[in-house]
Tab-separated table of C-alpha atoms in Angstrom:
chain	number	residue	atom	x	y	z
T	255	UNK	CA	117.133	71.325	81.626
T	256	UNK	CA	113.758	69.699	83.584
T	257	UNK	CA	113.498	66.287	82.525
T	258	UNK	CA	109.829	65.489	82.856
T	259	UNK	CA	108.343	61.850	82.605
T	260	UNK	CA	105.295	60.270	83.299
T	261	UNK	CA	105.327	56.673	82.975
T	262	UNK	CA	103.289	53.683	84.214
T	263	UNK	CA	106.823	51.858	85.653
T	264	UNK	CA	108.051	52.701	89.080
T	265	UNK	CA	111.205	55.253	89.043
T	266	UNK	CA	114.462	54.484	90.143
T	267	UNK	CA	115.191	57.087	92.790
T	268	UNK	CA	119.091	56.250	93.155
T	269	UNK	CA	119.682	56.347	89.723
T	270	UNK	CA	117.833	59.248	88.795
T	271	UNK	CA	119.725	61.530	91.491
T	272	UNK	CA	123.122	60.171	89.945
T	273	UNK	CA	121.981	61.432	86.545
T	274	UNK	CA	121.362	64.569	87.793
T	275	UNK	CA	124.905	64.793	89.248
T	276	UNK	CA	126.996	62.850	87.382
T	277	UNK	CA	130.050	65.329	86.031
T	278	UNK	CA	129.417	67.923	88.431
T	279	UNK	CA	131.066	69.068	90.569
T	280	UNK	CA	129.578	72.804	91.348
T	281	UNK	CA	126.466	71.572	93.329
T	282	UNK	CA	126.083	71.785	97.087
T	283	UNK	CA	122.977	69.714	97.663
T	284	UNK	CA	120.494	67.675	96.107
T	285	UNK	CA	116.670	67.782	97.952
T	286	UNK	CA	114.235	65.180	96.243
T	287	UNK	CA	110.344	63.928	97.384
T	288	UNK	CA	108.979	60.701	96.856
T	289	UNK	CA	105.146	60.779	97.349
T	290	UNK	CA	104.078	57.549	98.266
T	291	UNK	CA	100.495	55.679	97.970
T	292	UNK	CA	98.704	55.340	100.755
T	293	UNK	CA	96.640	53.032	102.510
T	294	UNK	CA	93.794	54.965	103.962
T	295	UNK	CA	90.231	53.424	104.997
T	296	UNK	CA	90.243	50.607	103.656
T	297	UNK	CA	92.256	51.557	100.318
T	298	UNK	CA	93.238	48.633	98.237
T	299	UNK	CA	94.421	50.095	95.045
T	300	UNK	CA	94.514	53.284	93.450
T	301	UNK	CA	94.470	54.469	89.724
T	302	UNK	CA	95.918	57.794	88.406
T	303	UNK	CA	94.473	59.166	85.406
T	304	UNK	CA	96.042	62.133	83.414
T	305	UNK	CA	95.638	64.360	79.701
T	306	UNK	CA	98.233	62.871	78.059
T	307	UNK	CA	99.952	66.150	76.340
T	308	UNK	CA	98.849	68.708	78.438
T	309	UNK	CA	100.412	66.677	81.503
T	310	UNK	CA	104.025	67.197	80.214
T	311	UNK	CA	103.404	70.924	79.085
T	312	UNK	CA	102.010	71.668	82.781
T	313	UNK	CA	105.249	70.012	84.359
T	314	UNK	CA	107.774	71.660	82.196
T	315	UNK	CA	106.138	74.703	83.202
T	316	UNK	CA	106.253	74.181	86.748
T	317	UNK	CA	109.479	73.302	86.527
T	318	UNK	CA	110.486	76.247	84.711
T	319	UNK	CA	108.324	78.551	87.196
T	320	UNK	CA	110.983	76.704	90.337
T	321	UNK	CA	114.122	77.599	87.582
T	322	UNK	CA	113.324	81.256	87.166
T	323	UNK	CA	112.839	81.545	90.938
T	324	UNK	CA	116.087	79.933	92.548
T	325	UNK	CA	119.350	79.241	90.880
T	326	UNK	CA	118.948	75.351	90.131
T	327	UNK	CA	121.653	73.186	88.582
T	328	UNK	CA	118.625	70.099	87.577
T	329	UNK	CA	115.434	69.159	88.315
T	330	UNK	CA	113.843	66.038	88.033
T	331	UNK	CA	109.634	65.180	87.704
T	332	UNK	CA	109.005	61.873	87.434
T	333	UNK	CA	104.973	60.933	87.486
T	334	UNK	CA	103.544	57.343	87.757
T	335	UNK	CA	100.132	56.258	85.607
T	336	UNK	CA	97.622	53.909	86.332
T	337	UNK	CA	97.331	51.156	89.060
T	338	UNK	CA	99.090	52.085	92.057
T	339	UNK	CA	99.087	49.223	95.152
T	340	UNK	CA	99.586	50.782	99.131
T	341	UNK	CA	103.616	51.283	99.665
T	342	UNK	CA	104.146	52.155	96.192
T	343	UNK	CA	105.652	55.216	94.999
T	344	UNK	CA	103.909	57.704	92.753
T	345	UNK	CA	105.586	60.997	92.452
T	346	UNK	CA	109.761	61.536	92.481
T	347	UNK	CA	110.661	65.210	92.532
T	348	UNK	CA	114.827	66.038	92.120
T	349	UNK	CA	116.274	69.553	92.937
T	350	UNK	CA	119.908	70.009	92.677
T	351	UNK	CA	121.551	73.258	93.650
T	352	UNK	CA	124.594	74.843	94.756
T	353	UNK	CA	122.703	76.093	97.992
T	354	UNK	CA	120.810	73.716	100.569
T	355	UNK	CA	117.779	75.814	100.916
T	356	UNK	CA	117.471	76.609	96.905
T	357	UNK	CA	117.066	72.920	96.200
T	358	UNK	CA	115.186	72.274	98.920
T	359	UNK	CA	112.780	75.101	98.829
T	360	UNK	CA	112.189	73.966	95.043
T	361	UNK	CA	111.022	70.688	95.667
T	362	UNK	CA	108.430	71.813	98.317
T	363	UNK	CA	107.156	74.335	95.398
T	364	UNK	CA	107.531	71.616	92.571
T	365	UNK	CA	105.416	69.151	94.761
T	366	UNK	CA	102.512	71.953	95.912
T	367	UNK	CA	101.983	73.279	92.140
T	368	UNK	CA	102.195	70.107	90.933
T	369	UNK	CA	99.642	68.558	93.139
T	370	UNK	CA	97.548	71.669	92.098
T	371	UNK	CA	98.332	72.581	88.315
T	372	UNK	CA	99.025	69.624	86.837
T	373	UNK	CA	95.774	67.318	85.057
T	374	UNK	CA	96.015	63.821	86.818
T	375	UNK	CA	93.107	62.534	88.500
T	376	UNK	CA	93.275	59.862	91.577
T	377	UNK	CA	90.705	57.109	91.932
T	378	UNK	CA	90.620	55.149	94.796
T	379	UNK	CA	89.638	51.381	94.564
T	380	UNK	CA	88.648	50.503	98.480
T	381	UNK	CA	88.376	46.345	99.591
T	382	UNK	CA	84.592	46.088	99.445
T	383	UNK	CA	84.881	46.096	95.697
T	384	UNK	CA	83.497	50.006	95.366
T	385	UNK	CA	84.977	52.991	94.081
T	386	UNK	CA	85.535	56.588	94.596
T	387	UNK	CA	87.456	59.811	92.895
T	388	UNK	CA	89.668	61.356	95.049
T	389	UNK	CA	88.821	65.416	95.788
T	390	UNK	CA	91.263	67.967	95.155
T	391	UNK	CA	91.825	69.554	99.292
T	392	UNK	CA	91.764	72.624	100.097
T	393	UNK	CA	95.019	72.335	101.880
T	394	UNK	CA	96.472	71.581	98.490
T	395	UNK	CA	94.927	74.783	97.050
T	396	UNK	CA	96.707	76.936	100.376
T	397	UNK	CA	100.007	74.880	99.537
T	398	UNK	CA	99.844	76.921	96.206
T	399	UNK	CA	99.039	80.447	97.194
T	400	UNK	CA	101.783	81.045	99.527
T	401	UNK	CA	104.555	80.615	96.719
S	243	UNK	CA	86.907	71.091	67.983
S	244	UNK	CA	88.068	68.786	69.585
S	245	UNK	CA	86.602	68.183	73.018
S	246	UNK	CA	88.115	65.984	75.931
S	247	UNK	CA	86.577	64.507	79.296
S	248	UNK	CA	88.326	63.165	82.338
S	249	UNK	CA	88.296	61.414	85.418
S	250	UNK	CA	84.546	61.503	86.503
S	251	UNK	CA	83.729	64.494	83.981
S	252	UNK	CA	84.860	60.931	81.479
S	253	UNK	CA	82.356	58.674	82.818
S	254	UNK	CA	79.298	60.642	83.387
S	255	UNK	CA	79.101	62.052	79.716
S	256	UNK	CA	80.240	58.591	78.653
S	257	UNK	CA	83.407	59.542	76.495
S	258	UNK	CA	86.500	60.075	76.977
S	259	UNK	CA	86.743	62.738	73.991
S	260	UNK	CA	84.062	63.792	71.037
S	261	UNK	CA	84.898	66.211	67.595
S	262	UNK	CA	81.918	68.831	67.864
S	263	UNK	CA	80.658	71.674	65.544
S	264	UNK	CA	78.972	74.352	67.772
S	265	UNK	CA	77.217	77.205	66.471
S	266	UNK	CA	78.631	80.555	66.127
S	267	UNK	CA	76.783	81.824	68.796
S	268	UNK	CA	79.044	79.570	71.256
S	269	UNK	CA	82.020	81.990	71.622
S	270	UNK	CA	83.875	81.144	75.332
S	271	UNK	CA	83.909	78.121	77.455
S	272	UNK	CA	80.151	78.877	79.363
S	273	UNK	CA	78.801	78.927	75.951
S	274	UNK	CA	80.516	75.851	75.370
S	275	UNK	CA	79.203	73.989	78.552
S	276	UNK	CA	75.460	74.882	77.958
S	277	UNK	CA	75.677	73.663	73.870
S	278	UNK	CA	77.722	70.428	75.523
S	279	UNK	CA	75.125	70.102	78.027
S	280	UNK	CA	71.833	70.098	76.018
S	281	UNK	CA	73.333	66.930	73.775
S	282	UNK	CA	72.584	64.338	76.481
S	283	UNK	CA	71.347	63.470	80.252
S	284	UNK	CA	75.086	62.211	80.635
S	285	UNK	CA	76.349	65.409	79.296
S	286	UNK	CA	73.994	67.314	80.938
S	287	UNK	CA	74.707	65.297	84.404
S	288	UNK	CA	78.676	65.872	84.013
S	289	UNK	CA	77.822	69.861	83.553
S	290	UNK	CA	75.163	70.269	86.766
S	291	UNK	CA	77.037	71.820	89.369
S	292	UNK	CA	79.656	74.126	86.631
S	293	UNK	CA	81.644	75.025	89.912
S	294	UNK	CA	83.327	71.015	89.957
S	295	UNK	CA	84.566	71.260	86.520
S	296	UNK	CA	87.209	72.702	85.220
S	297	UNK	CA	88.329	73.766	81.710
S	298	UNK	CA	91.200	73.527	79.257
S	299	UNK	CA	91.617	75.340	75.832
S	300	UNK	CA	94.782	74.012	73.976
S	301	UNK	CA	96.049	72.253	76.789
S	302	UNK	CA	96.252	75.360	79.337
S	303	UNK	CA	94.051	75.735	82.220
S	304	UNK	CA	91.008	78.598	81.148
S	305	UNK	CA	88.130	80.591	82.814
S	306	UNK	CA	84.672	80.115	81.965
S	307	UNK	CA	85.149	83.236	79.515
S	308	UNK	CA	87.807	81.781	77.865
S	309	UNK	CA	87.832	81.727	74.112
S	310	UNK	CA	87.125	78.757	71.773
S	311	UNK	CA	87.092	78.601	68.292
S	312	UNK	CA	87.601	76.149	65.275
S	313	UNK	CA	90.264	73.704	65.820
S	314	UNK	CA	90.259	74.362	69.033
S	315	UNK	CA	91.238	71.233	71.519
S	316	UNK	CA	88.689	71.524	74.493
S	317	UNK	CA	89.282	69.462	77.908
S	318	UNK	CA	86.743	69.265	81.316
S	319	UNK	CA	87.678	67.459	83.874
S	320	UNK	CA	86.895	67.671	88.373
S	321	UNK	CA	89.895	69.516	89.936
S	322	UNK	CA	93.012	67.525	89.706
S	323	UNK	CA	94.402	65.191	92.554
S	324	UNK	CA	97.903	63.928	91.270
S	325	UNK	CA	100.984	63.756	93.288
B	61	UNK	CA	112.771	56.485	115.859
B	62	UNK	CA	115.647	58.110	114.067
B	63	UNK	CA	118.620	56.502	112.812
B	64	UNK	CA	121.632	58.364	112.761
B	65	UNK	CA	124.985	57.257	111.887
B	66	UNK	CA	128.519	59.223	111.657
B	67	UNK	CA	130.802	57.275	109.289
B	68	UNK	CA	133.996	57.560	106.481
B	69	UNK	CA	131.644	55.141	104.291
B	70	UNK	CA	129.553	56.525	101.517
B	71	UNK	CA	125.625	56.226	102.117
B	72	UNK	CA	122.915	54.261	100.213
B	73	UNK	CA	120.553	56.931	98.991
B	74	UNK	CA	118.102	54.325	97.656
B	75	UNK	CA	118.853	51.495	100.615
B	76	UNK	CA	118.652	53.825	103.275
B	77	UNK	CA	115.169	55.230	102.040
B	78	UNK	CA	114.194	51.650	100.951
B	79	UNK	CA	114.354	50.853	105.028
B	80	UNK	CA	112.266	53.666	105.883
B	81	UNK	CA	109.129	52.762	104.561
B	82	UNK	CA	109.998	49.140	104.194
B	83	UNK	CA	106.511	47.403	105.276
B	84	UNK	CA	104.491	50.325	106.121
B	85	UNK	CA	101.353	51.803	104.098
B	86	UNK	CA	100.327	54.500	106.303
B	87	UNK	CA	103.384	56.839	104.788
B	88	UNK	CA	102.727	59.909	102.298
B	89	UNK	CA	106.084	60.597	101.469
B	90	UNK	CA	109.373	60.892	101.879
B	91	UNK	CA	111.511	63.606	101.984
B	92	UNK	CA	115.622	63.872	101.041
B	93	UNK	CA	118.643	66.246	100.837
B	94	UNK	CA	121.624	65.097	99.415
B	95	UNK	CA	124.767	67.116	100.890
B	96	UNK	CA	127.948	67.655	98.506
B	97	UNK	CA	131.387	68.638	98.733
B	98	UNK	CA	131.497	71.339	96.118
B	99	UNK	CA	134.313	72.368	94.127
B	100	UNK	CA	134.363	76.176	95.580
B	101	UNK	CA	137.381	78.195	94.908
B	102	UNK	CA	140.059	75.407	93.658
B	103	UNK	CA	139.115	73.126	96.481
B	104	UNK	CA	140.717	69.501	96.122
B	105	UNK	CA	138.923	67.826	98.974
B	106	UNK	CA	137.574	68.410	102.336
B	107	UNK	CA	137.820	66.822	105.042
B	108	UNK	CA	135.351	66.496	107.907
B	109	UNK	CA	136.413	66.293	111.273
B	110	UNK	CA	133.754	66.074	114.433
B	111	UNK	CA	133.457	65.214	118.178
B	112	UNK	CA	133.671	61.218	118.561
B	113	UNK	CA	130.256	61.156	120.909
B	114	UNK	CA	129.100	64.140	121.194
B	115	UNK	CA	127.927	64.441	117.703
B	116	UNK	CA	126.143	61.814	118.046
B	117	UNK	CA	123.941	62.966	120.890
B	118	UNK	CA	123.700	66.396	119.444
B	119	UNK	CA	121.797	64.097	116.126
B	120	UNK	CA	119.568	62.282	117.867
B	121	UNK	CA	118.569	65.710	119.947
B	122	UNK	CA	118.027	67.256	116.801
B	123	UNK	CA	116.166	64.183	115.293
B	124	UNK	CA	113.751	64.341	118.645
B	125	UNK	CA	113.408	67.742	118.032
B	126	UNK	CA	111.343	67.328	114.465
B	127	UNK	CA	110.140	64.279	115.924
B	128	UNK	CA	108.205	66.713	118.828
B	129	UNK	CA	107.345	69.224	115.746
B	130	UNK	CA	106.312	67.278	112.946
B	131	UNK	CA	104.231	63.898	112.974
B	132	UNK	CA	107.037	61.857	111.511
B	133	UNK	CA	106.806	58.081	110.599
B	134	UNK	CA	110.962	57.454	110.806
B	135	UNK	CA	114.189	60.028	109.893
B	136	UNK	CA	117.792	59.062	109.112
B	137	UNK	CA	120.656	61.527	109.845
B	138	UNK	CA	123.962	59.680	108.714
B	139	UNK	CA	127.071	62.147	108.333
B	140	UNK	CA	130.320	60.932	106.936
B	141	UNK	CA	133.651	62.392	108.294
B	142	UNK	CA	137.543	61.996	106.751
B	143	UNK	CA	138.791	63.149	103.724
B	144	UNK	CA	136.320	63.943	100.709
B	145	UNK	CA	136.375	64.628	97.011
B	146	UNK	CA	134.592	67.482	95.603
B	147	UNK	CA	130.956	65.641	94.073
B	148	UNK	CA	131.414	63.344	97.044
B	149	UNK	CA	128.164	63.254	99.037
B	150	UNK	CA	128.806	64.404	102.699
B	151	UNK	CA	125.840	64.174	104.397
B	152	UNK	CA	122.060	62.952	104.057
B	153	UNK	CA	118.519	63.312	105.611
B	154	UNK	CA	115.810	61.317	105.305
B	155	UNK	CA	112.045	61.801	106.802
B	156	UNK	CA	108.920	60.381	106.420
B	157	UNK	CA	105.728	61.176	107.022
B	158	UNK	CA	101.782	60.461	106.297
B	159	UNK	CA	101.711	64.141	105.214
B	160	UNK	CA	104.152	65.648	102.210
B	161	UNK	CA	104.489	69.439	104.637
B	162	UNK	CA	105.740	67.756	107.343
B	163	UNK	CA	108.001	65.766	105.506
B	164	UNK	CA	109.866	68.375	103.601
B	165	UNK	CA	109.995	71.072	106.296
B	166	UNK	CA	111.360	67.749	108.875
B	167	UNK	CA	113.814	67.513	106.209
B	168	UNK	CA	114.810	71.673	105.567
B	169	UNK	CA	114.856	72.122	109.848
B	170	UNK	CA	116.928	68.992	109.868
B	171	UNK	CA	119.497	70.590	107.961
B	172	UNK	CA	119.259	73.723	109.541
B	173	UNK	CA	119.583	72.910	112.926
B	174	UNK	CA	122.385	70.516	112.147
B	175	UNK	CA	124.410	72.645	110.271
B	176	UNK	CA	124.754	75.036	113.677
B	177	UNK	CA	124.016	72.587	115.954
B	178	UNK	CA	126.032	69.334	115.557
B	179	UNK	CA	129.494	69.719	115.831
B	180	UNK	CA	131.472	68.925	112.891
B	181	UNK	CA	134.757	70.981	111.278
B	182	UNK	CA	135.382	71.133	107.245
B	183	UNK	CA	138.822	71.364	106.561
B	184	UNK	CA	139.696	72.492	102.896
B	185	UNK	CA	142.760	71.571	100.900
B	186	UNK	CA	143.587	73.239	98.201
B	187	UNK	CA	145.246	72.413	94.490
B	188	UNK	CA	148.032	74.881	95.779
B	189	UNK	CA	148.555	72.240	98.807
B	190	UNK	CA	147.587	75.326	101.490
B	191	UNK	CA	144.771	74.040	103.350
B	192	UNK	CA	141.755	76.731	105.691
B	193	UNK	CA	139.212	75.986	108.072
B	194	UNK	CA	136.150	77.012	106.566
B	195	UNK	CA	134.715	79.409	108.627
B	196	UNK	CA	130.928	79.428	109.551
B	197	UNK	CA	128.231	81.423	107.875
B	198	UNK	CA	125.663	83.570	109.259
B	199	UNK	CA	123.345	82.613	106.489
B	200	UNK	CA	123.038	79.013	108.405
B	201	UNK	CA	122.662	81.232	111.837
B	202	UNK	CA	119.860	83.321	110.313
B	203	UNK	CA	118.383	79.991	108.744
B	204	UNK	CA	118.534	77.867	112.205
B	205	UNK	CA	116.333	81.066	113.851
B	206	UNK	CA	113.623	80.506	111.209
B	207	UNK	CA	112.162	77.665	113.018
L	198	UNK	CA	139.047	67.165	134.242
L	199	UNK	CA	139.378	65.658	130.863
L	200	UNK	CA	139.734	69.029	128.326
L	201	UNK	CA	139.341	68.361	124.168
L	202	UNK	CA	140.279	70.324	121.166
L	203	UNK	CA	138.705	70.409	117.783
L	204	UNK	CA	139.648	71.697	114.800
L	205	UNK	CA	141.887	74.730	114.192
L	206	UNK	CA	142.208	75.417	118.353
L	207	UNK	CA	143.639	71.506	118.283
L	208	UNK	CA	145.989	72.848	116.014
L	209	UNK	CA	147.137	76.152	117.837
L	210	UNK	CA	147.105	73.914	120.957
L	211	UNK	CA	149.174	71.061	119.766
L	212	UNK	CA	146.894	68.448	121.566
L	213	UNK	CA	143.757	66.715	120.700
L	214	UNK	CA	142.882	66.091	124.548
L	215	UNK	CA	144.758	66.379	128.042
L	216	UNK	CA	143.993	65.999	131.253
L	217	UNK	CA	144.039	68.351	133.731
L	218	UNK	CA	143.650	69.274	137.607
L	219	UNK	CA	142.716	73.084	137.977
L	220	UNK	CA	142.469	75.297	140.889
L	221	UNK	CA	139.506	74.919	143.029
L	222	UNK	CA	138.699	79.034	142.046
L	223	UNK	CA	138.314	77.360	138.536
L	224	UNK	CA	134.789	77.735	138.207
L	225	UNK	CA	133.352	77.877	135.506
L	226	UNK	CA	133.979	77.789	131.737
L	227	UNK	CA	135.040	81.179	131.484
L	228	UNK	CA	137.806	80.553	134.377
L	229	UNK	CA	138.866	77.150	132.393
L	230	UNK	CA	139.796	79.189	129.845
L	231	UNK	CA	141.786	82.222	131.503
L	232	UNK	CA	143.152	78.963	133.221
L	233	UNK	CA	144.139	77.199	130.380
L	234	UNK	CA	146.007	80.180	128.463
L	235	UNK	CA	148.486	80.346	130.960
L	236	UNK	CA	149.990	76.451	129.825
L	237	UNK	CA	151.202	77.287	127.184
L	238	UNK	CA	152.124	79.661	123.909
L	239	UNK	CA	149.971	77.229	122.207
L	240	UNK	CA	147.111	77.231	124.459
L	241	UNK	CA	147.263	81.205	124.767
L	242	UNK	CA	147.253	81.490	120.842
L	243	UNK	CA	144.130	79.174	120.738
L	244	UNK	CA	142.245	81.191	123.278
L	245	UNK	CA	143.230	84.582	121.910
L	246	UNK	CA	139.797	85.316	121.150
L	247	UNK	CA	138.121	84.461	123.768
L	248	UNK	CA	134.835	85.097	120.969
L	249	UNK	CA	135.811	82.613	118.341
L	250	UNK	CA	135.989	79.502	120.181
L	251	UNK	CA	133.137	77.929	121.464
L	252	UNK	CA	132.169	74.939	124.211
L	253	UNK	CA	130.516	72.064	125.284
L	254	UNK	CA	130.462	70.483	129.069
L	255	UNK	CA	129.607	67.214	129.526
L	256	UNK	CA	128.946	66.922	125.529
L	257	UNK	CA	126.534	69.865	125.367
L	258	UNK	CA	127.092	73.056	124.076
L	259	UNK	CA	127.639	75.943	127.142
L	260	UNK	CA	128.278	79.278	127.608
L	261	UNK	CA	131.341	81.156	129.292
L	262	UNK	CA	129.647	80.647	132.924
L	263	UNK	CA	128.667	77.232	132.417
L	264	UNK	CA	129.521	75.929	134.830
L	265	UNK	CA	133.266	73.178	135.471
L	266	UNK	CA	133.839	70.529	137.793
L	267	UNK	CA	135.717	67.442	139.397
L	268	UNK	CA	135.497	64.869	136.467
L	269	UNK	CA	133.670	67.072	133.625
L	270	UNK	CA	134.433	66.131	130.279
L	271	UNK	CA	134.847	69.769	128.289
L	272	UNK	CA	135.849	70.824	124.888
L	273	UNK	CA	136.871	73.960	122.810
L	274	UNK	CA	136.259	73.825	119.264
L	275	UNK	CA	135.509	76.453	116.415
L	276	UNK	CA	131.652	77.470	115.006
L	277	UNK	CA	131.264	74.233	113.604
L	278	UNK	CA	130.598	73.887	109.852
L	279	UNK	CA	129.346	70.429	109.449
L	280	UNK	CA	125.979	69.646	106.688
């Protein structure tokens, strides 16, 4: 039911959204979240690394968990890897359901779980040429725990 | 046994992956960490603070007491930071 | 700060999303919700009526309330009026923020408040030629009250 | 005073809007509803169940005790169903 992709290329929000609803008249709403590379503290670029194989399994597992909890008609998770500049989109989550609350809640759930349960790691390249690994945030653990 | 390293764990170990044959007494993730730590100063540095390193066995997150054996794929990495 | 529109024409999710983030590198995420015309019980079409003048005021007021509650970098509300077929998009809410939770919560809040506090009315045209006004749902009142 | 009707309230009244001059004793929304109900069978039918009709005064939602006067724009409609 879920479309899962891990890719270097940008994604197309409109095309992904259209694919999710194509030919259906039983949907009440489509929720989406696009995570964007933010230019914190002189960050020049972000490099996303992942664990090929496990990533896709983990994302599919998270999507299956969302489908168990909410009546979803469809769901799409696309996560980019590689080098990204500030302003670049990094991750897309789309959920479709007959009911808006299901779509919106599942979208928030997928982002929270993805943040703490999918094997991606971010390295920041700074304007001065140095680099640093992004540290996991306690807020993300708390956000995962609320579901 | 195939062992994979990611992010700064990979950088400290100096390898993205290696195939190892730990002795029979290495039965779980904690035992494997102790055994790997003795392989090189890089390994020792990567595992110097075990609380900062997470593990997966056969592509599922696993705790320190998770069993490892034979043909398992075991990965070590920092807490994840995607999204 | 908010872009508010009431229009008969369809909207362009990708263009609206791009307009919200254009030139910015301080955004962490963009949340969206698209409400779609559902083909319940032999519904052939939906006709949306509104109160010109009050609608725009009400939507701007709801957007201002969201901006008071969450640190939003921008927000867009577009609501269509007129005749719609099953599968047609009816409403778009977009929110942008440095933080994903703010964007996602504000998006859900805007939809909940819009459902009960903006002067739109839906009439269903059925396949047998009859028509009926959609009745307000208690769940929508409850969803508004939770904020 | 300008009075607007929407959705099935409009259909029952048979008008989308009208300009009226209620007497001085009509001071609030409830008073206006009572006065309008006597104007025609359509008005009476629209306001037969006051609990099903909502009001706005000058484009803000208003209760039965909200004041109305002079040049106000007053609207009557069913509970909203957008989104």
